[in-house]
């Protein structure tokens, strides 16, 4: 693998709406054109408690509007990135990715955990936003946002996760905590921190609530890669740049173990009743969107927007679908796949249909790095790609990527560890 020669994921804009209305506009298609990345990139460093991640001029904001910038995770300095090779970082991401996909698949087929869809309101509110960076440099394909926790706000990195519903942060005293970029949050130094009682309706919303000797609510959340977080359920203020969102229910984790890296916690963006969009949706009209730029594009950070400004006038939409048995995941309808502008035979909408029993479907998940397809659809896509890339020399397989191609000029096989990509790797021939 030639260092620095990676495919870029040019610009991905995904608009997520919590409304149930379906847009009648026909689907439109866009062509993704890969290009080579620069040979090196700069690591970024941030002020300890700054609410600004860029020296670029801030857009004028009133008291009802706030925003933060998004940066790819590769821009974070990390001891892991300094001591590990690109192949080792890639292997770790694939491991976490595979475990997460297994869990998502298991959940969607487990009818015992089925839940009714959560009702949502329609009242609008003020807009705000936050920055997003890639966590790739720390061994994960996830993306981080930076926001303030508590009063006064302490700014930390949080993982953006559209596939889970419980917001949480590492808290002191920490019995078992992983290493994070920022200091561990101390709830005793926040005037807005408030524990939740065991009898509170908020506590009963948890899937597996607990209770300690002080009659305070306890939470526990497990993830697909085997990681978990356990601690006290609480209410706290989150600050997005200069805009405060009060009374956000979150877990104050005192035992956080597994493959967590770098970030202080997780901002859950799923559809469930305890996710941030459902808790605070009335504040921003139940609309949010995020854009993810290439991991090396430090000069043009990504962002996550909440409110009416999240919906661009020029945006192209595809309807979000609802699983009747699960309220967490965002589903879309996939009607086909094209290679070189030609639709792949055998890949039809019926292969990806979400039925009334909750089976099938295509999940949009910000915490999964590699796009996965059912075996018949993958084989059809792989064969179509191989036919179209017949002029490129075949290189050895790498992990789950079974269709690598060799660059005829450079003689180096590219297995991109950064791209939110399909299950084969493509090498540039230029």
Coordinates of C-alpha atoms in Angstrom, one line a residue:
X1 CA 0.0 0.0 0.0
X2 CA 1.5 3.3 -1.0
X3 CA 1.2 5.8 1.9
X4 CA -0.8 8.9 1.1
X5 CA -2.4 7.4 -2.0
X6 CA -6.0 7.1 -0.8
X7 CA -9.3 7.5 -2.4
X8 CA -11.2 10.6 -1.2
X9 CA -14.8 10.6 -0.3
X10 CA -15.5 13.9 -2.1
X11 CA -18.4 15.2 -0.2
X12 CA -21.3 13.3 1.4
X13 CA -24.4 15.2 2.5
X14 CA -27.0 13.2 4.3
X15 CA -30.2 14.9 5.4
X16 CA -32.0 13.1 8.1
X17 CA -35.6 14.2 9.0
X18 CA -37.6 12.9 11.9
X19 CA -40.9 13.6 10.1
X20 CA -42.9 10.7 8.7
X21 CA -44.1 12.4 5.5
X22 CA -42.7 11.0 2.3
X23 CA -41.6 13.3 -0.5
X24 CA -43.2 12.6 -3.9
X25 CA -40.3 13.8 -6.0
X26 CA -38.6 11.1 -8.1
X27 CA -35.2 9.8 -7.0
X28 CA -32.2 11.5 -8.6
X29 CA -28.8 10.0 -9.1
X30 CA -25.3 11.4 -8.8
X31 CA -22.0 10.0 -10.0
X32 CA -19.1 9.7 -7.4
X33 CA -15.8 10.5 -9.1
X34 CA -12.8 9.3 -7.0
X35 CA -9.5 11.3 -7.0
X36 CA -6.1 10.9 -5.4
X37 CA -5.5 12.5 -2.0
X38 CA -2.4 14.6 -1.2
X39 CA 0.7 12.8 0.0
X40 CA 0.5 14.2 3.5
X41 CA -1.9 16.0 5.8
X42 CA -1.6 18.1 8.8
X43 CA -2.8 17.2 12.3
X44 CA -4.9 19.7 14.1
X45 CA -4.7 20.7 17.7
X46 CA -7.5 22.5 19.6
X47 CA -7.7 24.8 22.6
X48 CA -8.6 23.1 25.8
X49 CA -12.0 24.7 26.3
X50 CA -12.6 26.5 23.1
X51 CA -16.0 26.6 21.5
X52 CA -14.4 27.4 18.2
X53 CA -12.6 24.8 16.0
X54 CA -11.6 27.1 13.1
X55 CA -9.9 30.4 12.6
X56 CA -12.2 31.1 9.8
X57 CA -14.8 33.9 10.3
X58 CA -17.9 32.7 12.1
X59 CA -21.2 33.2 10.4
X60 CA -23.3 35.8 12.3
X61 CA -25.6 34.0 14.8
X62 CA -28.4 35.3 17.0
X63 CA -29.4 33.9 20.3
X64 CA -31.6 31.2 18.7
X65 CA -28.9 30.0 16.3
X66 CA -25.7 28.1 16.9
X67 CA -23.3 26.0 14.9
X68 CA -20.1 24.0 15.1
X69 CA -17.7 22.9 12.4
X70 CA -16.9 19.3 11.6
X71 CA -13.4 18.0 10.9
X72 CA -12.3 14.6 9.8
X73 CA -11.0 12.3 12.5
X74 CA -7.6 12.0 10.9
X75 CA -6.9 15.6 11.9
X76 CA -6.8 14.6 15.6
X77 CA -3.4 14.1 17.2
X78 CA -3.2 10.6 18.6
X79 CA -0.6 8.4 20.3
X80 CA -2.2 5.4 18.5
X81 CA -1.6 6.9 15.1
X82 CA 2.0 7.6 16.0
X83 CA 2.8 4.0 17.0
X84 CA 0.7 2.0 14.6
X85 CA 1.1 1.3 10.9
X86 CA -1.7 2.2 8.5
X87 CA -2.4 -1.5 8.0
X88 CA -2.8 -1.9 11.8
X89 CA -5.2 1.0 12.0
X90 CA -7.2 -0.3 9.1
X91 CA -7.4 -3.8 10.7
X92 CA -8.7 -2.3 13.9
X93 CA -11.4 -0.3 12.1
X94 CA -12.5 -3.4 10.1
X95 CA -12.7 -5.4 13.3
X96 CA -14.9 -2.9 15.0
X97 CA -16.9 -2.5 11.8
X98 CA -17.6 -6.2 11.5
X99 CA -18.7 -6.5 15.1
X100 CA -21.0 -3.6 14.8
X101 CA -22.6 -4.9 11.6
X102 CA -23.2 -8.3 13.3
X103 CA -25.0 -6.5 16.1
X104 CA -27.2 -4.4 13.8
X105 CA -28.1 -7.5 11.9
X106 CA -29.0 -9.4 15.1
X107 CA -31.1 -6.5 16.5
X108 CA -33.1 -6.2 13.3
X109 CA -34.0 -9.9 13.4
X110 CA -34.7 -10.1 17.1
X111 CA -38.5 -9.6 17.3
X112 CA -38.4 -10.0 21.1
X113 CA -36.9 -6.5 21.3
X114 CA -39.4 -5.0 18.9
X115 CA -40.7 -1.5 19.8
X116 CA -43.5 0.7 18.5
X117 CA -42.4 3.7 16.6
X118 CA -42.1 6.8 18.7
X119 CA -44.5 9.7 18.0
X120 CA -43.0 13.0 17.1
X121 CA -44.3 16.6 17.2
X122 CA -44.2 19.3 14.6
X123 CA -43.3 22.4 16.5
X124 CA -40.2 24.2 15.1
X125 CA -37.4 26.0 17.0
X126 CA -34.1 27.8 16.7
X127 CA -31.2 26.5 14.5
X128 CA -27.8 25.5 15.8
X129 CA -24.9 23.4 14.6
X130 CA -21.6 21.7 15.6
X131 CA -18.3 20.8 14.0
X132 CA -17.5 17.3 12.9
X133 CA -14.1 15.7 12.5
X134 CA -13.0 12.2 11.5
X135 CA -11.7 9.8 14.2
X136 CA -9.7 7.8 11.6
X137 CA -6.3 8.9 13.1
X138 CA -7.3 7.2 16.4
X139 CA -8.2 3.8 14.8
X140 CA -11.9 4.3 14.2
X141 CA -14.1 5.0 11.1
X142 CA -16.4 7.1 13.3
X143 CA -16.8 10.9 13.3
X144 CA -16.5 13.2 16.3
X145 CA -18.2 16.5 17.1
X146 CA -17.0 19.0 19.7
X147 CA -19.4 20.4 22.1
X148 CA -19.6 21.8 25.7
X149 CA -20.9 19.7 28.6
X150 CA -22.0 21.2 31.9
X151 CA -22.0 24.7 33.3
X152 CA -19.6 26.3 32.8
X153 CA -19.2 24.2 29.6
X154 CA -16.2 21.9 29.2
X155 CA -15.6 21.2 25.5
X156 CA -15.0 17.6 24.5
X157 CA -15.1 15.4 21.5
X158 CA -18.2 13.2 21.2
X159 CA -18.8 10.4 18.7
X160 CA -21.7 11.0 16.3
X161 CA -23.9 7.8 16.1
X162 CA -27.1 7.6 14.2
X163 CA -27.4 3.9 15.2
X164 CA -28.0 4.4 19.0
X165 CA -30.2 6.2 21.4
X166 CA -28.4 6.9 24.7
X167 CA -26.2 10.0 25.0
X168 CA -23.3 9.5 27.4
X169 CA -19.9 10.8 28.6
X170 CA -17.1 9.5 30.7
X171 CA -17.3 10.9 34.2
X172 CA -15.1 11.1 37.3
X173 CA -14.6 9.3 39.5
X174 CA -13.7 6.8 36.8
X175 CA -13.4 3.1 37.9
X176 CA -12.5 2.0 34.4
X177 CA -12.1 4.5 31.7
X178 CA -10.4 4.5 28.3
X179 CA -7.9 7.2 27.2
X180 CA -9.6 10.3 25.7
X181 CA -8.2 13.4 24.1
X182 CA -9.8 15.8 26.7
X183 CA -9.9 15.7 30.5
X184 CA -12.6 13.4 31.9
X185 CA -15.7 15.3 32.8
X186 CA -16.2 16.1 36.5
X187 CA -19.9 16.4 37.3
X188 CA -19.2 18.0 40.7
X189 CA -17.8 21.1 39.0
X190 CA -21.0 21.6 36.9
X191 CA -23.8 23.6 38.4
X192 CA -26.3 22.2 35.9
X193 CA -25.6 18.5 36.5
X194 CA -28.6 16.7 38.1
X195 CA -28.9 12.9 38.8
X196 CA -32.2 11.2 37.9
X197 CA -34.1 9.3 40.6
X198 CA -35.0 5.7 40.2
X199 CA -38.8 6.5 40.2
X200 CA -38.4 9.1 37.4
X201 CA -40.3 8.5 34.1
X202 CA -37.0 9.4 32.5
X203 CA -35.3 6.4 34.2
X204 CA -38.1 4.0 33.0
X205 CA -37.4 4.9 29.4
X206 CA -34.1 3.0 29.6
X207 CA -34.1 -0.5 28.2
X208 CA -32.3 -1.9 31.3
X209 CA -32.6 0.7 34.2
X210 CA -30.9 0.1 37.5
X211 CA -30.9 1.7 40.9
X212 CA -28.0 2.4 43.4
X213 CA -28.1 2.8 47.2
X214 CA -28.8 6.5 46.9
X215 CA -31.9 5.8 44.8
X216 CA -30.3 7.3 41.7
X217 CA -31.0 5.8 38.3
X218 CA -28.3 3.7 36.6
X219 CA -27.9 3.0 32.9
X220 CA -25.9 0.4 30.9
X221 CA -25.4 0.3 27.1
X222 CA -23.6 -2.3 25.1
X223 CA -22.4 -2.0 21.5
X224 CA -21.8 -4.3 18.6
X225 CA -18.0 -4.3 18.9
X226 CA -18.2 -5.6 22.6
X227 CA -17.7 -2.2 24.1
X228 CA -20.0 -1.0 26.9
X229 CA -20.6 1.9 29.3
X230 CA -22.2 1.8 32.7
X231 CA -22.9 4.7 35.1
X232 CA -25.4 7.1 36.6
X233 CA -28.2 8.5 34.4
X234 CA -28.5 12.2 34.7
X235 CA -29.6 15.5 33.2
X236 CA -27.1 18.1 31.9
X237 CA -26.7 21.1 29.7
X238 CA -25.0 20.7 26.3
X239 CA -23.5 23.8 24.5
X240 CA -23.2 23.9 20.7
X241 CA -20.9 26.7 20.1
X242 CA -22.6 29.5 22.0
X243 CA -26.1 27.9 22.1
X244 CA -27.1 26.0 25.2
X245 CA -29.6 23.0 25.1
X246 CA -30.8 22.4 28.7
X247 CA -32.0 19.3 30.4
X248 CA -30.5 16.7 28.1
X249 CA -30.7 13.2 29.6
X250 CA -27.3 11.5 29.4
X251 CA -25.3 8.7 31.0
X252 CA -22.5 9.7 33.3
X253 CA -20.2 6.7 32.7
X254 CA -17.9 5.5 35.5
X255 CA -17.1 2.2 33.8
X256 CA -16.5 2.4 30.0
X257 CA -14.6 -0.4 28.4
X258 CA -13.9 -1.8 24.9
X259 CA -12.7 -0.3 21.7
X260 CA -13.6 3.3 22.5
X261 CA -10.8 5.7 21.4
X262 CA -10.2 9.4 21.8
X263 CA -13.7 10.8 22.2
X264 CA -15.1 11.6 25.6
X265 CA -18.5 10.0 24.9
X266 CA -21.3 9.6 22.4
X267 CA -24.0 11.9 21.0
X268 CA -26.7 9.4 20.1
X269 CA -28.7 10.6 17.0
X270 CA -31.0 7.6 16.5
X271 CA -34.8 7.6 16.3
X272 CA -35.4 6.1 19.8
X273 CA -37.1 8.0 22.6
X274 CA -33.8 8.9 24.5
X275 CA -31.8 10.0 21.5
X276 CA -30.7 13.7 21.3
X277 CA -33.1 14.4 18.3
X278 CA -36.1 13.0 20.2
X279 CA -35.3 14.7 23.5
X280 CA -34.6 18.1 22.0
X281 CA -36.4 17.9 18.7
X282 CA -38.9 20.6 19.5
X283 CA -36.0 23.0 19.9
X284 CA -34.9 22.6 16.2
X285 CA -38.1 21.5 14.5
X286 CA -37.0 17.8 14.5
X287 CA -34.7 18.3 11.6
X288 CA -30.9 17.7 11.3
X289 CA -28.3 17.0 8.7
X290 CA -24.6 16.4 8.5
X291 CA -22.0 16.7 5.8
X292 CA -18.7 14.7 5.9
X293 CA -15.7 15.9 3.9
X294 CA -12.5 14.1 3.2
X295 CA -10.4 13.3 6.3
X296 CA -7.5 15.5 5.1
X297 CA -9.6 18.5 4.3
X298 CA -8.8 20.4 7.5
X299 CA -9.2 23.8 5.9
X300 CA -12.9 23.0 5.1
X301 CA -14.4 21.2 8.1
X302 CA -17.6 19.3 8.0
X303 CA -20.7 20.2 10.1
X304 CA -23.8 18.9 11.6
X305 CA -26.8 21.3 11.5
X306 CA -30.0 21.3 13.6
X307 CA -33.1 23.2 12.5
X308 CA -34.6 24.6 9.3
X309 CA -31.1 25.6 8.1
X310 CA -30.3 21.9 7.9
X311 CA -32.5 21.5 4.8
X312 CA -30.8 23.1 1.8
X313 CA -33.0 24.6 -0.9
X314 CA -31.1 22.7 -3.5
X315 CA -31.0 19.4 -1.7
X316 CA -32.1 16.1 -3.4
X317 CA -34.1 13.8 -1.1
X318 CA -34.8 10.2 -0.8
X319 CA -37.6 9.2 1.7
X320 CA -36.7 7.7 5.0
X321 CA -38.5 4.5 5.9
X322 CA -39.6 3.2 9.3
X323 CA -39.1 -0.3 10.6
X324 CA -42.4 -1.3 12.3
X325 CA -40.4 -3.4 14.8
X326 CA -37.5 -1.0 15.7
X327 CA -37.5 2.7 16.4
X328 CA -33.8 3.3 16.5
X329 CA -32.5 3.0 12.9
X330 CA -32.9 5.2 9.8
X331 CA -33.8 3.1 6.7
X332 CA -33.8 4.1 3.0
X333 CA -35.1 2.3 0.0
X334 CA -32.4 1.0 -2.4
X335 CA -33.7 0.4 -5.9
X336 CA -30.5 -0.4 -7.7
X337 CA -26.7 0.0 -8.2
X338 CA -24.8 1.2 -11.2
X339 CA -21.2 0.6 -12.3
X340 CA -19.7 2.9 -14.9
X341 CA -23.2 4.3 -15.5
X342 CA -24.8 1.0 -16.2
X343 CA -27.3 -0.6 -13.8
X344 CA -26.0 -4.0 -12.4
X345 CA -28.3 -6.8 -13.5
X346 CA -29.8 -8.8 -10.6
X347 CA -29.7 -6.0 -8.1
X348 CA -33.4 -4.9 -7.7
X349 CA -35.5 -3.1 -5.1
X350 CA -37.0 -6.4 -4.0
X351 CA -33.6 -7.6 -2.6
X352 CA -33.5 -4.7 -0.2
X353 CA -37.2 -4.3 0.6
X354 CA -38.2 -3.7 4.3
X355 CA -41.2 -5.9 5.0
X356 CA -44.0 -5.5 7.5
X357 CA -42.3 -8.0 9.9
X358 CA -39.2 -5.8 10.1
X359 CA -37.0 -8.0 8.0
X360 CA -34.6 -6.7 5.3
X361 CA -34.1 -3.0 4.5
X362 CA -31.0 -0.8 4.2
X363 CA -29.8 1.1 7.3
X364 CA -28.0 4.4 7.2
X365 CA -25.5 4.2 10.1
X366 CA -22.8 6.9 10.8
X367 CA -20.9 4.4 13.0
X368 CA -20.4 1.8 10.3
X369 CA -17.4 2.5 8.0
X370 CA -17.9 -0.1 5.2
X371 CA -21.0 -0.5 3.1
X372 CA -22.4 -4.1 3.4
X373 CA -24.6 -5.9 0.9
X374 CA -26.3 -9.2 0.9
X375 CA -24.2 -11.9 -0.7
X376 CA -26.2 -12.2 -4.1
X377 CA -26.2 -8.4 -4.5
X378 CA -22.5 -8.1 -3.6
X379 CA -21.5 -10.9 -6.0
X380 CA -23.4 -9.1 -8.8
X381 CA -21.7 -5.8 -8.0
X382 CA -18.3 -7.3 -7.6
X383 CA -18.5 -9.1 -11.0
X384 CA -19.7 -6.0 -12.7
X385 CA -16.8 -4.0 -11.3
X386 CA -14.3 -6.7 -12.3
X387 CA -15.6 -6.7 -15.8
X388 CA -15.3 -2.9 -15.9
X389 CA -11.8 -2.9 -14.4
X390 CA -10.4 -5.8 -16.6
X391 CA -7.6 -3.5 -17.8
X392 CA -6.1 -3.3 -14.3
X393 CA -3.9 -6.0 -12.9
X394 CA -5.3 -8.0 -10.1
X395 CA -3.5 -7.7 -6.7
X396 CA -3.7 -9.9 -3.6
X397 CA -6.9 -9.9 -1.5
X398 CA -6.9 -7.9 1.7
X399 CA -9.1 -8.9 4.6
X400 CA -12.8 -8.7 3.4
X401 CA -11.8 -6.8 0.3
X402 CA -11.6 -9.4 -2.4
X403 CA -11.4 -7.2 -5.5
X404 CA -8.3 -5.1 -5.2
X405 CA -6.6 -3.8 -8.3
X406 CA -3.0 -2.8 -9.0
X407 CA -2.0 0.6 -10.2
X408 CA -0.3 0.0 -13.5
X409 CA 2.0 3.0 -13.2
X410 CA 2.9 2.8 -9.6
X411 CA 2.5 -0.9 -9.0
X412 CA 0.9 -0.3 -5.6
X413 CA -2.4 -1.8 -4.5
X414 CA -4.7 0.6 -2.7
X415 CA -6.8 -0.6 0.1
X416 CA -8.4 2.6 1.4
X417 CA -8.6 2.6 5.2
X418 CA -10.5 5.9 5.3
X419 CA -13.4 5.8 2.8
X420 CA -17.0 5.1 3.7
X421 CA -17.0 2.7 0.8
X422 CA -18.2 -0.4 -0.9
X423 CA -16.6 -3.8 -0.1
X424 CA -14.0 -3.6 -2.9
X425 CA -11.1 -1.2 -3.2
X426 CA -10.4 0.7 -6.4
X427 CA -7.0 2.0 -7.5
X428 CA -6.5 5.1 -9.5
X429 CA -5.0 4.5 -12.9
X430 CA -3.8 8.1 -13.3

